[in-house]
XYZ file of C-alpha atoms in Angstrom:
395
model
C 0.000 0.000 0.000
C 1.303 3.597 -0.857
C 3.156 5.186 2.136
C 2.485 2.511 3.676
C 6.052 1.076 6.113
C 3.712 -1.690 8.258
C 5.472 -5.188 7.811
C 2.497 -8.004 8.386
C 4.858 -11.105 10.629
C 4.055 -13.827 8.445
C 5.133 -16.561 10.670
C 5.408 -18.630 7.363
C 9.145 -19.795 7.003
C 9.813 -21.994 9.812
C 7.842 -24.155 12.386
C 9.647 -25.826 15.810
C 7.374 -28.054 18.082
C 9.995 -28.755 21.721
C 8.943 -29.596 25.463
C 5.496 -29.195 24.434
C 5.137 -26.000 22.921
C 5.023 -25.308 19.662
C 5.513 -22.054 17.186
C 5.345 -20.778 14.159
C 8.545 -18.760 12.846
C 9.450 -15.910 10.688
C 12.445 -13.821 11.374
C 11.520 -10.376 10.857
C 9.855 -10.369 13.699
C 8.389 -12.156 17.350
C 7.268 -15.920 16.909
C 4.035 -16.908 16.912
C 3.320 -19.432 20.023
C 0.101 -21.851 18.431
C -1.873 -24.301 20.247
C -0.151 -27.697 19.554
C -2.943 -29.372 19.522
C -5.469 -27.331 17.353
C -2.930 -25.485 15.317
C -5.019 -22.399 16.416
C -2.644 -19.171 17.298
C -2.051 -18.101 20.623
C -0.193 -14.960 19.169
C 2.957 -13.441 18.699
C 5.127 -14.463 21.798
C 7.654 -11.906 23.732
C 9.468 -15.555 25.011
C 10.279 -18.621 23.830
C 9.841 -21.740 25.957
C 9.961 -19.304 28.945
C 13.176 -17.266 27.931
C 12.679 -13.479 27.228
C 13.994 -12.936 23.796
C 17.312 -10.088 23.417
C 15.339 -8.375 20.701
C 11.498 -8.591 19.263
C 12.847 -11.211 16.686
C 14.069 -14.737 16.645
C 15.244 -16.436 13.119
C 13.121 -19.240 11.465
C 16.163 -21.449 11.386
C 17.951 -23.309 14.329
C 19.594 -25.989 15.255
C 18.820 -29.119 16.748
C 21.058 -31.123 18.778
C 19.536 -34.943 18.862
C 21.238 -37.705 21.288
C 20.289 -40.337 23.289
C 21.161 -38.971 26.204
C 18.204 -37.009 26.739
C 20.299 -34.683 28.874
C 22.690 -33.657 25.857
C 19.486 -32.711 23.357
C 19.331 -29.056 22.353
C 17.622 -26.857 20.766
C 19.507 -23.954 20.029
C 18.083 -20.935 18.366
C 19.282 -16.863 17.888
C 17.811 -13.598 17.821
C 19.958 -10.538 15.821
C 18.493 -6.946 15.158
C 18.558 -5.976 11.618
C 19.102 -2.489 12.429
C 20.742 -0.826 15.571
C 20.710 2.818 16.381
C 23.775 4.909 14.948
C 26.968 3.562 16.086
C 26.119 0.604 18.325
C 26.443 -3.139 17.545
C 23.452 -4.683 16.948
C 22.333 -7.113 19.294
C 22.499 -10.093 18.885
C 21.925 -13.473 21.539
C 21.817 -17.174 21.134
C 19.699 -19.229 23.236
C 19.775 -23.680 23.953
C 16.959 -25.150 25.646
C 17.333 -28.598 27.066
C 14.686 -31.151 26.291
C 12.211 -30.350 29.280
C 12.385 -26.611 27.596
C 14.751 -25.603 29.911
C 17.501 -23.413 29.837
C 20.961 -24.768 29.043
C 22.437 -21.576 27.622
C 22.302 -17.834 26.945
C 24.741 -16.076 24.880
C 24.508 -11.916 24.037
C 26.848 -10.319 21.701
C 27.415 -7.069 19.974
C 28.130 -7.380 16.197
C 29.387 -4.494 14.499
C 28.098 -3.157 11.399
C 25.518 -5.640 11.086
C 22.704 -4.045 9.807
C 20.826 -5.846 6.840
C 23.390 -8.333 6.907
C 20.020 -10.682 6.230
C 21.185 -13.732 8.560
C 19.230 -16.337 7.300
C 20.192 -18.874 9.461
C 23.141 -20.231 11.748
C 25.711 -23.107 12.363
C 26.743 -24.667 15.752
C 29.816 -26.618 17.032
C 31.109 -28.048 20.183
C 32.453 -24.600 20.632
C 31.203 -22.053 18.268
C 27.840 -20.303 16.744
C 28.326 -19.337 13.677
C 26.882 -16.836 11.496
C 26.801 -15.080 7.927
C 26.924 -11.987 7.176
C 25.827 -11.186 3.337
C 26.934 -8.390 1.274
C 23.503 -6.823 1.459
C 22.295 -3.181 2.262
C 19.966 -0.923 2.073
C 18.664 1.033 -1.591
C 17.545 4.275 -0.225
C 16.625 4.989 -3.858
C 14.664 2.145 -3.964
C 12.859 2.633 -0.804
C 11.508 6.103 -1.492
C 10.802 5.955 -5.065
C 9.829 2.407 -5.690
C 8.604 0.966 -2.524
C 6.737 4.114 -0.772
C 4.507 3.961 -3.828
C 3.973 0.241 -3.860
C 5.938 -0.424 -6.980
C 8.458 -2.896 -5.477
C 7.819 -5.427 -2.558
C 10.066 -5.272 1.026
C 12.885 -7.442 -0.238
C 13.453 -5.716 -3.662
C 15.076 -2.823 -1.511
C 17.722 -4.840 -0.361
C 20.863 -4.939 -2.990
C 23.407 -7.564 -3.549
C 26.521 -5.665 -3.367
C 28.721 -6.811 -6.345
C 32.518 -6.980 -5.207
C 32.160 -6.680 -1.290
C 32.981 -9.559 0.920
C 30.412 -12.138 2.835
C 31.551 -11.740 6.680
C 31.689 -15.200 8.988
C 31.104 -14.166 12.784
C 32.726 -16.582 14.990
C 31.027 -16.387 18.444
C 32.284 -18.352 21.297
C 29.834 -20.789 23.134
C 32.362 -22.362 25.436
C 35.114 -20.982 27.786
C 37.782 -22.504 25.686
C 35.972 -20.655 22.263
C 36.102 -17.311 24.637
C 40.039 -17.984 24.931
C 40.510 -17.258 21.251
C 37.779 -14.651 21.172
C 34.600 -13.453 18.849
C 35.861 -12.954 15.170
C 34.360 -11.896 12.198
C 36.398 -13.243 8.980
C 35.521 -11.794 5.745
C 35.112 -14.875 2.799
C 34.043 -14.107 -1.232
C 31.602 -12.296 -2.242
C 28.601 -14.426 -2.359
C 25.091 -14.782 -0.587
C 24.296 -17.446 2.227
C 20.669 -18.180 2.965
C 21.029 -21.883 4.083
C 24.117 -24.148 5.470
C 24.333 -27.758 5.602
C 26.703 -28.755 9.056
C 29.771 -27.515 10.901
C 32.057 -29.642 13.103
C 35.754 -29.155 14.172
C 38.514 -31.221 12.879
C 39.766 -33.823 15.062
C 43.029 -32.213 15.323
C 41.761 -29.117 16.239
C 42.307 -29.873 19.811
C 42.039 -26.151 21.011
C 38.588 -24.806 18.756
C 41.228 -22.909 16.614
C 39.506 -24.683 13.189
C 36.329 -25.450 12.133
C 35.026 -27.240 9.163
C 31.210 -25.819 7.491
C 29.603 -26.918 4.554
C 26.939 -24.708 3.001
C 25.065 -23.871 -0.006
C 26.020 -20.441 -0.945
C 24.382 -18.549 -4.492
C 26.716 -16.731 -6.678
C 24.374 -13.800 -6.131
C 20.983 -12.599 -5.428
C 18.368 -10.978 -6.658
C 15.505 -10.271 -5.336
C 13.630 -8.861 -8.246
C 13.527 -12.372 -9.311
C 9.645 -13.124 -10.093
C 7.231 -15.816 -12.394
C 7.843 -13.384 -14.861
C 11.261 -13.783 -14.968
C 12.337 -16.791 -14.618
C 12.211 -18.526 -18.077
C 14.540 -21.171 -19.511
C 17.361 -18.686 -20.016
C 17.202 -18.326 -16.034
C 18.905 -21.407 -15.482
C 21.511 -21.283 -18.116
C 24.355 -19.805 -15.934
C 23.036 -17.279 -14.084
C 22.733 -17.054 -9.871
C 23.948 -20.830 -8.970
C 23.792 -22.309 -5.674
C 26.464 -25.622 -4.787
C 26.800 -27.712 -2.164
C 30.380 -26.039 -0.628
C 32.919 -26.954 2.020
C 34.721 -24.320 3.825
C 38.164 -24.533 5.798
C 38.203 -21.873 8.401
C 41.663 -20.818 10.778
C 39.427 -19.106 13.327
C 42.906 -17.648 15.118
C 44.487 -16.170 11.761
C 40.820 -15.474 10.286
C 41.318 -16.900 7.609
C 39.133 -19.072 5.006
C 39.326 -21.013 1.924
C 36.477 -23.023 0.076
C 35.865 -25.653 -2.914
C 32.721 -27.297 -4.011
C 31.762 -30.497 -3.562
C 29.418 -31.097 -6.123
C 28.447 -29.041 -9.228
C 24.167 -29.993 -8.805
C 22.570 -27.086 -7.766
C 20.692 -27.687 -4.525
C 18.780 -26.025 -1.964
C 16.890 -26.490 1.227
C 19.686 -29.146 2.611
C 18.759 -31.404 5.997
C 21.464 -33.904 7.992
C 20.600 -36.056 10.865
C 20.310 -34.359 13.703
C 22.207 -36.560 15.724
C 25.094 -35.287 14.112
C 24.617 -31.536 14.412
C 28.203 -29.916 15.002
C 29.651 -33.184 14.201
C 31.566 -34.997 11.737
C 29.005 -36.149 9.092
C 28.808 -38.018 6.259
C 25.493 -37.669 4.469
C 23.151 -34.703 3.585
C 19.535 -34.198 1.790
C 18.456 -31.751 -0.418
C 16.263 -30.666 -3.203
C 18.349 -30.274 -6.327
C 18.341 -29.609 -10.283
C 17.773 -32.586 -12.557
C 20.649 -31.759 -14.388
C 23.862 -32.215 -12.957
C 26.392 -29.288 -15.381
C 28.725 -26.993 -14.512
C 26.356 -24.017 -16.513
C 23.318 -25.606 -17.102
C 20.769 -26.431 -13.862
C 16.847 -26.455 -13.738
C 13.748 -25.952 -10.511
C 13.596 -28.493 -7.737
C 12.664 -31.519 -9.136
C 15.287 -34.300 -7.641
C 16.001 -35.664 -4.234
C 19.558 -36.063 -3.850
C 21.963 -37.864 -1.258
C 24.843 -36.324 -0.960
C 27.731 -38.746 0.478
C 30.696 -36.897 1.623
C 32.858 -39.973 3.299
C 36.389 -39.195 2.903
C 37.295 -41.892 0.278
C 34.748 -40.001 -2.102
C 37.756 -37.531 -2.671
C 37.566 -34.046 -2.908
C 33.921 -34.235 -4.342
C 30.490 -35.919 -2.947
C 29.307 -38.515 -4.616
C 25.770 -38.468 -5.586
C 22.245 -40.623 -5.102
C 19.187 -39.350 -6.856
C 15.412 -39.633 -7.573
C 13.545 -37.546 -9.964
C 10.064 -37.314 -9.782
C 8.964 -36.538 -13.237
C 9.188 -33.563 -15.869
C 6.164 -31.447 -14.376
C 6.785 -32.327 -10.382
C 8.525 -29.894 -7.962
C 9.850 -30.858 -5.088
C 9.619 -29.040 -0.952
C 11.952 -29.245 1.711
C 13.173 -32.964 2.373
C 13.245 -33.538 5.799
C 15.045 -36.669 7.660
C 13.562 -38.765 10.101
C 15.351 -40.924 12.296
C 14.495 -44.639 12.805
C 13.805 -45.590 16.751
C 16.816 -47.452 17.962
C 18.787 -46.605 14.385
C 22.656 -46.714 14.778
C 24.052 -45.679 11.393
C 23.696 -42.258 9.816
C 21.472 -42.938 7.404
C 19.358 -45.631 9.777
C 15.849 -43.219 8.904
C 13.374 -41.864 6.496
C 13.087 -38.793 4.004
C 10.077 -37.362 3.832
C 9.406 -34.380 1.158
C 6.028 -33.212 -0.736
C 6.245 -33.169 -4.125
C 3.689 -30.287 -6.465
C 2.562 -32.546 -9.562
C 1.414 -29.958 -11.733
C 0.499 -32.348 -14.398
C -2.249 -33.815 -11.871
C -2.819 -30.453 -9.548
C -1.752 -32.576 -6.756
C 0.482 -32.290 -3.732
C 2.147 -36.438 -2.652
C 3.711 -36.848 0.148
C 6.436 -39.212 -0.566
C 8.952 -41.329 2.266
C 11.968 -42.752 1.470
C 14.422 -45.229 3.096
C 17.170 -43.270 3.781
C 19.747 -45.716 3.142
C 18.049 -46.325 -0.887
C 16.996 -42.903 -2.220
C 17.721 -44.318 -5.672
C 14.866 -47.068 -5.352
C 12.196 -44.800 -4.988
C 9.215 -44.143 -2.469
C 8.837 -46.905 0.426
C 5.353 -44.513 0.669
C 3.309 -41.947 -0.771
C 0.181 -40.548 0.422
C -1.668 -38.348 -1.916
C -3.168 -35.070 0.356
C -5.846 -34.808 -2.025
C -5.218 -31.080 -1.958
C -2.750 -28.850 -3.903
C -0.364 -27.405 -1.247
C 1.086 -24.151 -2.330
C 4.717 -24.382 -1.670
C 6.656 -24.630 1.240
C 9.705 -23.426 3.263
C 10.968 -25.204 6.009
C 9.698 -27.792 8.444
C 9.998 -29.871 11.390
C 9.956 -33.824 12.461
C 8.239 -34.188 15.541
C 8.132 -37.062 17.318
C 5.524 -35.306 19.906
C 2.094 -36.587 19.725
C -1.212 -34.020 20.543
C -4.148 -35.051 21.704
């Protein structure tokens, strides 16, 4: 609407059901707490899970720490400020409930020059959080010429900044992370809106390295529309790869390489090994597997990443037909599974050749055989963003 600087909270981009409580997320502003057992909304929540949030905001992505050991689950989630009044950090806290809801942890920092730095989401190790900082900002222009008059949406005033450096925040979660100190280590020039895992090397005895693997675009544009994207879209253009980063937290230092050349997105591991040294990932990828050429969402991959793969992943696939589209896959572990890949992938899949929306579940361990199950929801689901296993039960 013309002159018009309201911002509705969606609450439509992520969902997190812990200790019996359950809410819907969006990052721009305060979650919404919902009734877990109708679905009904409560309303927008000043606290999650009992702990008053740093700022009105919490992100739609965290980070779930599984184990057996019910005493060593976690749920760890952060709150930043996307803008700060003139020369302050902005704010900026991570929080870690227990399983009871509890709280195991509360971390505030200050992080300089942070302002629509869109942090999409967030890493966590034994002994760090991690978060990225894209070369975004804010096009004044834009704003008062273009959206003030309702010619652009909210995100179009944001601007990739061609040339100017991603920034990785380090940010101690342990005593022996403190020792080294908070650090903010610039990397290329490219835009981060979801990572895959983050562990430290075995021989990184004191937290001074850390290991992250992510799925970073080229670039970004967020003009990008139905309009636009036609076949010439996906003939180079903004790419996103499955990526491994080496970071020297003391020097501050960082190198990357890819590990495959599919474009992916949306990318899940099992929880269990959150922080950890992992092996296999999930994700929604291109058909086409090319170094310039790449196409919508319409294969579940496997990405293997044991070491005797090599400097690459190797690759399992299934595509689910020329007019299907595929949502967020999300992994479910088996009760009593030992192995990595002892679960289930479950994704929806938008047939537009039959206007329907199929649930589909996979064995984990034999993504290239197919569906174990699919359940038709005899209703076309608009899609998605990002959801949730839960192995809660409301009645």
């Amino acid at each position: 609407n013309p002159f018009d600087f309201d911002v509705k909270n969606v609450a439509n981009t992520g969902v997190v059901d812990w200790a019996g409580e359950l809410y819907a997320l969006w990052e721009g502003g305060k979650p919404h707490k919902m009734d877990p057992r109708t679905l009904r909304t409560v309303g927008e929540a000043d606290a999650v899970l009992g702990e008053p949030l740093e700022v009105p905001q919490m992100a739609a992505h965290y980070r779930v720490l599984d184990a057996k050991d019910e005493a060593k689950k976690r749920l760890v989630a952060f709150s930043i400020e996307a803008q700060n009044q003139p020369f302050q950090a902005n704010k900026c806290c991570f929080y870690e409930w227990d399983a009871n809801g509890n709280r195991a942890a509360r971390n505030a920092f200050g992080i300089q020059n942070a302002s629509f730095g869109m942090f999409h989401d967030c890493l966590v190790t034994e002994n760090w959080y991690m978060l990225l900082q894209n070369p975004t900002a804010l096009d004044p222009r834009k704003l008062f010429t273009e959206y003030m008059f309702a010619k652009c949406a909210l995100a179009q005033v944001i601007g990739f900044q061609d040339g100017q450096p991603a920034i990785l925040h380090m940010l101690p979660r342990t005593e022996k992370a403190r020792k080294i100190g908070q650090k903010a280590i610039q990397m290329d020039n490219q835009f981060f809106f979801h990572h895959v895992n983050a562990f430290e090397p075995e021989e990184s005895g004191d937290a001074g390295k850390v290991v992250f693997d992510s799925a970073p675009w080229t670039f970004m544009d967020f003009g990008v529309n139905l309009d636009s994207v036609t076949p010439a879209f996906y003939n180079g253009g903004s790419r996103v790869e499955y990526t491994r980063f080496e970071v020297d937290v003391k020097k501050e230092t960082s190198s990357q390489r890819p590990l495959s050349n599919r474009v992916m997105e949306l990318p899940q591991v099992n929880h269990a090994f959150t922080g950890k040294a992992y092996r296999y990932a999930y994700a929604a990828a291109a058909a086409v597997k090319d170094d310039v050429l790449w196409g919508p969402n319409q294969c579940l991959v496997k990405f293997d990443t044991d070491p005797s793969v090599g400097a690459e992943s190797s690759e399992e696939t299934w595509y689910f037909g020329e007019r299907a589209f595929m949502q967020e896959p999300i992994f479910i572990p088996k009760p009593g599974g030992e192995e990595e890949d002892d679960g289930y992938v479950a994704v929806i899949v938008n047939d537009a050749g039959r206007d329907a929306s199929v649930l589909h579940v996979f064995d984990a361990k034999k993504i290239k055989d197919g569906p174990v199950a699919s359940v038709d929801t005899g209703e076309h689901l608009p899609p998605g963003l990002h959801g949730y296993w839960s192995e809660s039960v409301h009645r």
